[in-house]
JSON list of C-alpha atoms in Angstrom, two decimals:
[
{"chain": "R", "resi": 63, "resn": "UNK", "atom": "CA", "xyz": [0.00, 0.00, 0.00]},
{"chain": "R", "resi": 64, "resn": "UNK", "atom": "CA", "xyz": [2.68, 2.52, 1.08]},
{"chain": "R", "resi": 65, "resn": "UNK", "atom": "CA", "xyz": [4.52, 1.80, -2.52]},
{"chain": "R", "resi": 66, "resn": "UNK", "atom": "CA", "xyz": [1.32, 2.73, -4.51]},
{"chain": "R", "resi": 67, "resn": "UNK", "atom": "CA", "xyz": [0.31, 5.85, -2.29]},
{"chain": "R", "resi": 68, "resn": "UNK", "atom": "CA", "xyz": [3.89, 7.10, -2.91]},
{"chain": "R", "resi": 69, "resn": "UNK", "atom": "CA", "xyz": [3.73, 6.36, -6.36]},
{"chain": "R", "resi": 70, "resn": "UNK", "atom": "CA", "xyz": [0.47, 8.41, -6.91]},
{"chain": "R", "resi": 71, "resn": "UNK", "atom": "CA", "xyz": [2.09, 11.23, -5.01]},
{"chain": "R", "resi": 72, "resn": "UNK", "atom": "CA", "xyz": [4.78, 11.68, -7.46]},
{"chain": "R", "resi": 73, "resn": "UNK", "atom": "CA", "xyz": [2.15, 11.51, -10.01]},
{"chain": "R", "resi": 74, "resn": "UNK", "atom": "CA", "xyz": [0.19, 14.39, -9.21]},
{"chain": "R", "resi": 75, "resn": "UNK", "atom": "CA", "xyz": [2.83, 16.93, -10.15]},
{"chain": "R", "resi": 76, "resn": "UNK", "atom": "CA", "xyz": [0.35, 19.60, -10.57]},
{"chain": "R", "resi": 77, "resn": "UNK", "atom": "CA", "xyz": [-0.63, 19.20, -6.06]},
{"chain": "R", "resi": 78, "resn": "UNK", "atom": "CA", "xyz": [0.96, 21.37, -3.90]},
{"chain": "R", "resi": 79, "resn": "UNK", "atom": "CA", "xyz": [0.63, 20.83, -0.27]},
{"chain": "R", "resi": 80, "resn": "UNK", "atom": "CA", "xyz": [3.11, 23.87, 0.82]},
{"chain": "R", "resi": 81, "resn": "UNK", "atom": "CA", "xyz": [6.78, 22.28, 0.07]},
{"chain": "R", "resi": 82, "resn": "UNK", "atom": "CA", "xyz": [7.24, 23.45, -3.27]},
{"chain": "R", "resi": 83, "resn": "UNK", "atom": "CA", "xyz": [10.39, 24.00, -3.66]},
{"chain": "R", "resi": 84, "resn": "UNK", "atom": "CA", "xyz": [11.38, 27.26, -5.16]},
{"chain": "R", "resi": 85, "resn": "UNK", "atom": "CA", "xyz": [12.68, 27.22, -8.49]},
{"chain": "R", "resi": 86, "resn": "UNK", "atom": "CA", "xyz": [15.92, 29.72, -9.99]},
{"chain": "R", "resi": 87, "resn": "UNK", "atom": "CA", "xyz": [15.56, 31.07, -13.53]},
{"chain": "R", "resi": 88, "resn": "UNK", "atom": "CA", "xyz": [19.20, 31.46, -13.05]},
{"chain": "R", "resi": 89, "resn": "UNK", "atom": "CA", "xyz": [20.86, 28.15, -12.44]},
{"chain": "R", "resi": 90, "resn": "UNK", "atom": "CA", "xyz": [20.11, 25.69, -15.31]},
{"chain": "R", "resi": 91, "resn": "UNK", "atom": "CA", "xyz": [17.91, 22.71, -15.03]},
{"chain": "R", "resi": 92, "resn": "UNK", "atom": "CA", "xyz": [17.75, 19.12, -16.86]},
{"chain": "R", "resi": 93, "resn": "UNK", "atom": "CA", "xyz": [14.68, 16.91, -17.32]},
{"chain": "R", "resi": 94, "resn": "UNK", "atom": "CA", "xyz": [15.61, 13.30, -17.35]},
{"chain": "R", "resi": 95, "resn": "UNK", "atom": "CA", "xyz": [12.26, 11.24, -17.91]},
{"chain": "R", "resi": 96, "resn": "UNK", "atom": "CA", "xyz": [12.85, 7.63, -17.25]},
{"chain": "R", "resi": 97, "resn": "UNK", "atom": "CA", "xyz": [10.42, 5.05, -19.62]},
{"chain": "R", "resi": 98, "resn": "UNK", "atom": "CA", "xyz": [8.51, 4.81, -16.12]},
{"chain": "R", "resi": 99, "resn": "UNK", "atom": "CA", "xyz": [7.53, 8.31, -15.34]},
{"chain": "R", "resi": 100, "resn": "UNK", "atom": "CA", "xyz": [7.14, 8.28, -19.02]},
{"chain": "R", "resi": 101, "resn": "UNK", "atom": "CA", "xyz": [4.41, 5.53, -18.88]},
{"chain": "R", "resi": 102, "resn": "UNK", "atom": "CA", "xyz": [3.07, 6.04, -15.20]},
{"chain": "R", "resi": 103, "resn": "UNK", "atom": "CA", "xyz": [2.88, 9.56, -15.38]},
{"chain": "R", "resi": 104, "resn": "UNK", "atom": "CA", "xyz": [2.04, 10.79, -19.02]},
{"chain": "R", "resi": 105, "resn": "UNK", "atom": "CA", "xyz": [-1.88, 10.25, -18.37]},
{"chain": "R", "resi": 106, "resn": "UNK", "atom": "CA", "xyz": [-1.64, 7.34, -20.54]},
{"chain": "R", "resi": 107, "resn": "UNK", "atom": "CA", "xyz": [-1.81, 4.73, -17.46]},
{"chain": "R", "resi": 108, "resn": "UNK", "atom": "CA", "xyz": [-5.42, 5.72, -16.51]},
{"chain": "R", "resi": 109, "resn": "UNK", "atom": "CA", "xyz": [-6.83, 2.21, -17.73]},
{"chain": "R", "resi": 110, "resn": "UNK", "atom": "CA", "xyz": [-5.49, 3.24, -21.58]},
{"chain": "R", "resi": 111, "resn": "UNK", "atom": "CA", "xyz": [-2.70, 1.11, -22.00]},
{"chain": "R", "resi": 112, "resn": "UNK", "atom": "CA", "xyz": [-2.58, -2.74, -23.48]},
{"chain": "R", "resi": 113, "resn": "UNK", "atom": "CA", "xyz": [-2.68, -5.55, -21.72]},
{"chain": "R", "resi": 114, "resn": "UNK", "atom": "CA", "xyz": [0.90, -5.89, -22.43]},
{"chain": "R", "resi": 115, "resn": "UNK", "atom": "CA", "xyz": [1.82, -2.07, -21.93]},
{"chain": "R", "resi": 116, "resn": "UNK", "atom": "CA", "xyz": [0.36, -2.04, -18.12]},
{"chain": "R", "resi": 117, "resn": "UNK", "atom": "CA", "xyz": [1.85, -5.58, -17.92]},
{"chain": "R", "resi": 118, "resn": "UNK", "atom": "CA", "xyz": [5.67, -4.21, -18.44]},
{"chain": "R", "resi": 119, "resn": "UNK", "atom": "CA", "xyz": [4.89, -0.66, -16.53]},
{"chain": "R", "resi": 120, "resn": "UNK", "atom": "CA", "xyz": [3.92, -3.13, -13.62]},
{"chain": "R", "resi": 121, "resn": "UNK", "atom": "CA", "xyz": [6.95, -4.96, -13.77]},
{"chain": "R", "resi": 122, "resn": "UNK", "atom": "CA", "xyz": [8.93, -2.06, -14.05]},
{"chain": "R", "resi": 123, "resn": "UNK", "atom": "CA", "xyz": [8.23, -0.55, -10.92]},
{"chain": "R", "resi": 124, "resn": "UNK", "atom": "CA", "xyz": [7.91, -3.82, -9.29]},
{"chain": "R", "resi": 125, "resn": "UNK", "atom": "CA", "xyz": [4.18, -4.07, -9.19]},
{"chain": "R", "resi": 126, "resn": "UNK", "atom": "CA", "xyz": [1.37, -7.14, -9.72]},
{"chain": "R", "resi": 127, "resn": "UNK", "atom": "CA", "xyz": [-0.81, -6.13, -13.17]},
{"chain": "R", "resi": 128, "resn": "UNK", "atom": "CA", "xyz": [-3.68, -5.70, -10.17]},
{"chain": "R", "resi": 129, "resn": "UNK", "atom": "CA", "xyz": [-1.50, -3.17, -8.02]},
{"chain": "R", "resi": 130, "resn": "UNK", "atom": "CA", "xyz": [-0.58, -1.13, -11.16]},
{"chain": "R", "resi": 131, "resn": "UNK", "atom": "CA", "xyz": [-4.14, -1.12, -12.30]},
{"chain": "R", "resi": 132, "resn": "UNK", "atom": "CA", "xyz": [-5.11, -0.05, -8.82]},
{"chain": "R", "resi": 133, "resn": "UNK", "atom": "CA", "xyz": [-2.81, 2.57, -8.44]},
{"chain": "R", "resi": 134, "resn": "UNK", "atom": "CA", "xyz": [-3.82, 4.18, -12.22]},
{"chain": "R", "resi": 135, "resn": "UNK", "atom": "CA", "xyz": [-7.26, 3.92, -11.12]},
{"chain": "R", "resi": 136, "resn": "UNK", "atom": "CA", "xyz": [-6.92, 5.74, -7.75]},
{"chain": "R", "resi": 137, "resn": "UNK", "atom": "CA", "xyz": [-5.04, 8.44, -9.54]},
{"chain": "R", "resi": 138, "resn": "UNK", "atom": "CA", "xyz": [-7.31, 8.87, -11.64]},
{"chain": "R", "resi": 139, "resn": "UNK", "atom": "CA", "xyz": [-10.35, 9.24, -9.10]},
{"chain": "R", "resi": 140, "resn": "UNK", "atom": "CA", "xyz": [-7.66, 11.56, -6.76]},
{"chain": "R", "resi": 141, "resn": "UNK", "atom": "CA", "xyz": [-6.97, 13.70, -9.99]},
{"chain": "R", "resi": 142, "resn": "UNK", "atom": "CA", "xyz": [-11.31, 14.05, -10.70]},
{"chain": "R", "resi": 143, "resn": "UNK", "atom": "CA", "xyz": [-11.25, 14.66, -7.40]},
{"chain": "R", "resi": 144, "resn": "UNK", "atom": "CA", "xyz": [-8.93, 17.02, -7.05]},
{"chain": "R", "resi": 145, "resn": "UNK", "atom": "CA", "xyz": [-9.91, 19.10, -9.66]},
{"chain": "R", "resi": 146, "resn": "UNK", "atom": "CA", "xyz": [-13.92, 19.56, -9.24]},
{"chain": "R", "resi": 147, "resn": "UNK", "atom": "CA", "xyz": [-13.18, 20.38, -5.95]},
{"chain": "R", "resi": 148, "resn": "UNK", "atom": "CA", "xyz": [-13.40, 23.92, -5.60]},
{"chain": "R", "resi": 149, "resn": "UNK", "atom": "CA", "xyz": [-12.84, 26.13, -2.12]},
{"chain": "R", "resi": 150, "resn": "UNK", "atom": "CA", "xyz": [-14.30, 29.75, -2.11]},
{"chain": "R", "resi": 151, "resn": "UNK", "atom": "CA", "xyz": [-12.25, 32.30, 0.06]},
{"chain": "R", "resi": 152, "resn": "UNK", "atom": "CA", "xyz": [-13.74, 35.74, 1.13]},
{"chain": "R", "resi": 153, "resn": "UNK", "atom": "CA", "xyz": [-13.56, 39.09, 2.90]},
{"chain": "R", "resi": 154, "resn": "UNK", "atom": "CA", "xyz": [-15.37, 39.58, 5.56]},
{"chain": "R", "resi": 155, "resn": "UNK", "atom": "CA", "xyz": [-18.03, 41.11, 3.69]},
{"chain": "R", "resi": 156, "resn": "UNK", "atom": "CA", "xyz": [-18.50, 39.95, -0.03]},
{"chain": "R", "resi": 157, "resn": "UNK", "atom": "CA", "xyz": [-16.72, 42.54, -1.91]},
{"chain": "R", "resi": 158, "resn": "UNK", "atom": "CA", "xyz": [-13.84, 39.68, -2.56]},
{"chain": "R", "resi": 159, "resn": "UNK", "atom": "CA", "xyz": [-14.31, 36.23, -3.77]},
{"chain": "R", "resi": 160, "resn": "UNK", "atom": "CA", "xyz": [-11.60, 34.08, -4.85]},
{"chain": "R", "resi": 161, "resn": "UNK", "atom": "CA", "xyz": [-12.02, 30.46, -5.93]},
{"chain": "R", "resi": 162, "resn": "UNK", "atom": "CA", "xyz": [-9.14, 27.72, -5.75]},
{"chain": "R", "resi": 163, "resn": "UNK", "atom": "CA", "xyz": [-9.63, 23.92, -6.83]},
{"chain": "R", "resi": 164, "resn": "UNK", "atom": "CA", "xyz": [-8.23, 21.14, -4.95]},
{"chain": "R", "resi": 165, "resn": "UNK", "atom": "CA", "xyz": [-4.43, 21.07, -6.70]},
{"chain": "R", "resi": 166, "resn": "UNK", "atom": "CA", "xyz": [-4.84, 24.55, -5.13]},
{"chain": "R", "resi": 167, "resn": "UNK", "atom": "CA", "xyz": [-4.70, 26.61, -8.34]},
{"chain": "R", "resi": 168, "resn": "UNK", "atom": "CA", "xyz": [-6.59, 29.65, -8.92]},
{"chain": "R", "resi": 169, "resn": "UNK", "atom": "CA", "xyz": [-9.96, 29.22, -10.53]},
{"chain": "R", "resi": 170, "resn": "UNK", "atom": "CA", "xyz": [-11.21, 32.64, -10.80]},
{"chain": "R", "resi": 171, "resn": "UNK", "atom": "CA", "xyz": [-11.19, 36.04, -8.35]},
{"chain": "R", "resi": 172, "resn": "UNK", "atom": "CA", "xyz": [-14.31, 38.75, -8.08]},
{"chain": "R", "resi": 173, "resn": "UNK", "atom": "CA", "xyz": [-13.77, 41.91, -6.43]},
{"chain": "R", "resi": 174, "resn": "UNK", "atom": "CA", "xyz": [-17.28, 44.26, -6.93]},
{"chain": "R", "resi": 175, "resn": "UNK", "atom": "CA", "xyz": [-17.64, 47.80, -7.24]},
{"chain": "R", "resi": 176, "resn": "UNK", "atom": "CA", "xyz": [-17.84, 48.67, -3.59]},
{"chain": "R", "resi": 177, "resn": "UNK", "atom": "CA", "xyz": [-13.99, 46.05, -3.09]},
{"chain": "R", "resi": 178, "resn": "UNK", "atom": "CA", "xyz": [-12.79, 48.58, -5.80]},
{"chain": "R", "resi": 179, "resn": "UNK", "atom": "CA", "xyz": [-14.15, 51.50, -4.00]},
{"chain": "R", "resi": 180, "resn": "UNK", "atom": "CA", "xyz": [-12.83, 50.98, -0.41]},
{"chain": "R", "resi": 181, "resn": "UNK", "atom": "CA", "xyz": [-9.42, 51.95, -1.60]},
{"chain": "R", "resi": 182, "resn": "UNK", "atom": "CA", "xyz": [-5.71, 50.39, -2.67]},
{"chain": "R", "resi": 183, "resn": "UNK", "atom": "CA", "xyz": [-5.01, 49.61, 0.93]},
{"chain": "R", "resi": 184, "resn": "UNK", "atom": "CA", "xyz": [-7.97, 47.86, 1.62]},
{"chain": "R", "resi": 185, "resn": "UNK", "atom": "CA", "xyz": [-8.64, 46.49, -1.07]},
{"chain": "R", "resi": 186, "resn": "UNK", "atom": "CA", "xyz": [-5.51, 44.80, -0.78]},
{"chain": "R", "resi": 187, "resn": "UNK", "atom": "CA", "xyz": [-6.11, 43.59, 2.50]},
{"chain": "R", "resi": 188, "resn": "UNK", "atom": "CA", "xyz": [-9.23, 41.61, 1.55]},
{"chain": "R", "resi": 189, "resn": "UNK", "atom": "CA", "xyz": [-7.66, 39.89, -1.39]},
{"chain": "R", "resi": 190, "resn": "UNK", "atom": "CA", "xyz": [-4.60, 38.45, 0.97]},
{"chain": "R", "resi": 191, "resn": "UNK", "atom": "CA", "xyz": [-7.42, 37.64, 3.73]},
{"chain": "R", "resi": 192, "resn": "UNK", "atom": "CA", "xyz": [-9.80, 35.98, 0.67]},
{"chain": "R", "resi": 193, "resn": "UNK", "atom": "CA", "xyz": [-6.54, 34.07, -0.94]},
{"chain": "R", "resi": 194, "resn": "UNK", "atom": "CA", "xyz": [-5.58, 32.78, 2.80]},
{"chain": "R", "resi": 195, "resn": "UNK", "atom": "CA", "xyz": [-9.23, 31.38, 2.97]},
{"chain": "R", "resi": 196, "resn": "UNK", "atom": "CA", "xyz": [-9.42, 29.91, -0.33]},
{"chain": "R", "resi": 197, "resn": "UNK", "atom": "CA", "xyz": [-5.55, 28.12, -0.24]},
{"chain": "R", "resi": 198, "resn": "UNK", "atom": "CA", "xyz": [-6.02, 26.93, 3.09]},
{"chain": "R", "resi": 199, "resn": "UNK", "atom": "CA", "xyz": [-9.47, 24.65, 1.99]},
{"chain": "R", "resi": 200, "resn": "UNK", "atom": "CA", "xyz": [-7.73, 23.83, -1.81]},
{"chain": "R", "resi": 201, "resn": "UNK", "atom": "CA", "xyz": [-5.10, 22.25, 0.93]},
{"chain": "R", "resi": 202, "resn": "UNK", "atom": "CA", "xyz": [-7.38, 20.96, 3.47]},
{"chain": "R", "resi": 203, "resn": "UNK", "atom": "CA", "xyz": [-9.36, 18.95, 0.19]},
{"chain": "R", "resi": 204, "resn": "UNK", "atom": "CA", "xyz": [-6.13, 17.70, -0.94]},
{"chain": "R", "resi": 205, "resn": "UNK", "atom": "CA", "xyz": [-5.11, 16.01, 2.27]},
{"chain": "R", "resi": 206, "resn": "UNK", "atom": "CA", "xyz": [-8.39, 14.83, 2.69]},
{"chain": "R", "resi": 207, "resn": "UNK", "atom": "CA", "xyz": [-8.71, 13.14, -1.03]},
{"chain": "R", "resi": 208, "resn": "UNK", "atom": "CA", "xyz": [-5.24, 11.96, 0.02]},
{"chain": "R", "resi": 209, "resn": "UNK", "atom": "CA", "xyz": [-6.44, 10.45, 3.09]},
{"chain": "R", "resi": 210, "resn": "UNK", "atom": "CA", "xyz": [-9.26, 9.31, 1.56]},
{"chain": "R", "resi": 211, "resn": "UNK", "atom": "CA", "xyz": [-7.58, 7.56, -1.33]},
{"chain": "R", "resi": 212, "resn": "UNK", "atom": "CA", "xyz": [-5.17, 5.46, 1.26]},
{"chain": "R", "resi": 213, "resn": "UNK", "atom": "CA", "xyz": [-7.95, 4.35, 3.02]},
{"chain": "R", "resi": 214, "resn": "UNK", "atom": "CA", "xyz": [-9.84, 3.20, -0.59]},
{"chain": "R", "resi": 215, "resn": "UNK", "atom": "CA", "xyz": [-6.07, 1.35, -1.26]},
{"chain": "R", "resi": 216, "resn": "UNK", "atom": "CA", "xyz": [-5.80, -0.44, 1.97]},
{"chain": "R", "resi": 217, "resn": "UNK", "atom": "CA", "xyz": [-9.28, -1.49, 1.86]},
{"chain": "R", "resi": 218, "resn": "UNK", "atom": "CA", "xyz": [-8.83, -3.05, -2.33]},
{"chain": "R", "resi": 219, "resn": "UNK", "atom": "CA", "xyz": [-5.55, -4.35, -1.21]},
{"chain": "R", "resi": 220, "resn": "UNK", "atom": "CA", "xyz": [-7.24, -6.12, 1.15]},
{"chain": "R", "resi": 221, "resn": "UNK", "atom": "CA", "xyz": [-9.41, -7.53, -1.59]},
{"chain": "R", "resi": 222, "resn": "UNK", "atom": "CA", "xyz": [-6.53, -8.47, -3.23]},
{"chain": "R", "resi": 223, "resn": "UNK", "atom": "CA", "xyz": [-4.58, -10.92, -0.57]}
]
């Protein structure tokens, strides 16, 4: 169970739970993509691939055919998941609104006439106060849909033995 949660970790590139690390235009950077991450993480594992194709990805990464299948499935369910998730974030009146999915990305951000009106400074002040609000559930959901998503392994490994 622990090897497939870990797996779908590294698959969700996109989730950010605070420990992104902070990248530097400056210093160079090389992508080196092995034929795994290629297959397990290229969206083509989601239930696409061959017989034989899921058979050899399995292998690869030391898997049963049933573990990798599991593991593509429950990323695929965390990923839905993930995204039609969405966590609203507000002033405390209503003259902000900001909206962030579960992968906590921005989804969209309304500021009405009277947010415009109440001036630079304040204005300001509700958007940081909305964006804390709406990153903090996008984060919440995504340890939850992780938590959740352990619990479905453990419970199909089960199954499995």
């Amino acid at each position: 169970m622990a090897k497939i949660a870990i797996i779908l970790l590294l698959a969700l590139p996109g989730l950010s739970l605070g420990f992104s690390p902070q990248s530097s235009s400056s210093s160079p950077t090389r992508n080196v993509v092995s034929s795994v991450q290629r297959e397990m993480f290229s969206g083509s594992g989601g239930g696409s691939d061959s017989t034989d194709e899921a058979e050899q990805a399995a292998k690869s990464m030391g898997m049963t055919l049933p573990e990798y299948q599991l593991a593509m499935r429950m990323r695929n369910e965390l990923a839905q998941t993930l995204t039609d998730f969405r966590s609203v974030g507000s002033n405390d009146g209503s003259s902000v609104k900001i909206t962030y999915d579960g992968n906590v990305r921005p989804v969209s951000i309304e500021v009405t006439d009277e947010g415009i009106a109440s001036g630079k400074d304040q204005l300001e002040k509700d958007l940081l106060k909305a964006w804390g609000v709406a990153v903090e559930g996008g984060q919440k959901a995504a340890q939850d849909a992780m938590q959740t998503m352990q619990k479905n392994i453990a419970v199909e490994m089960q199954k499995m033995m």
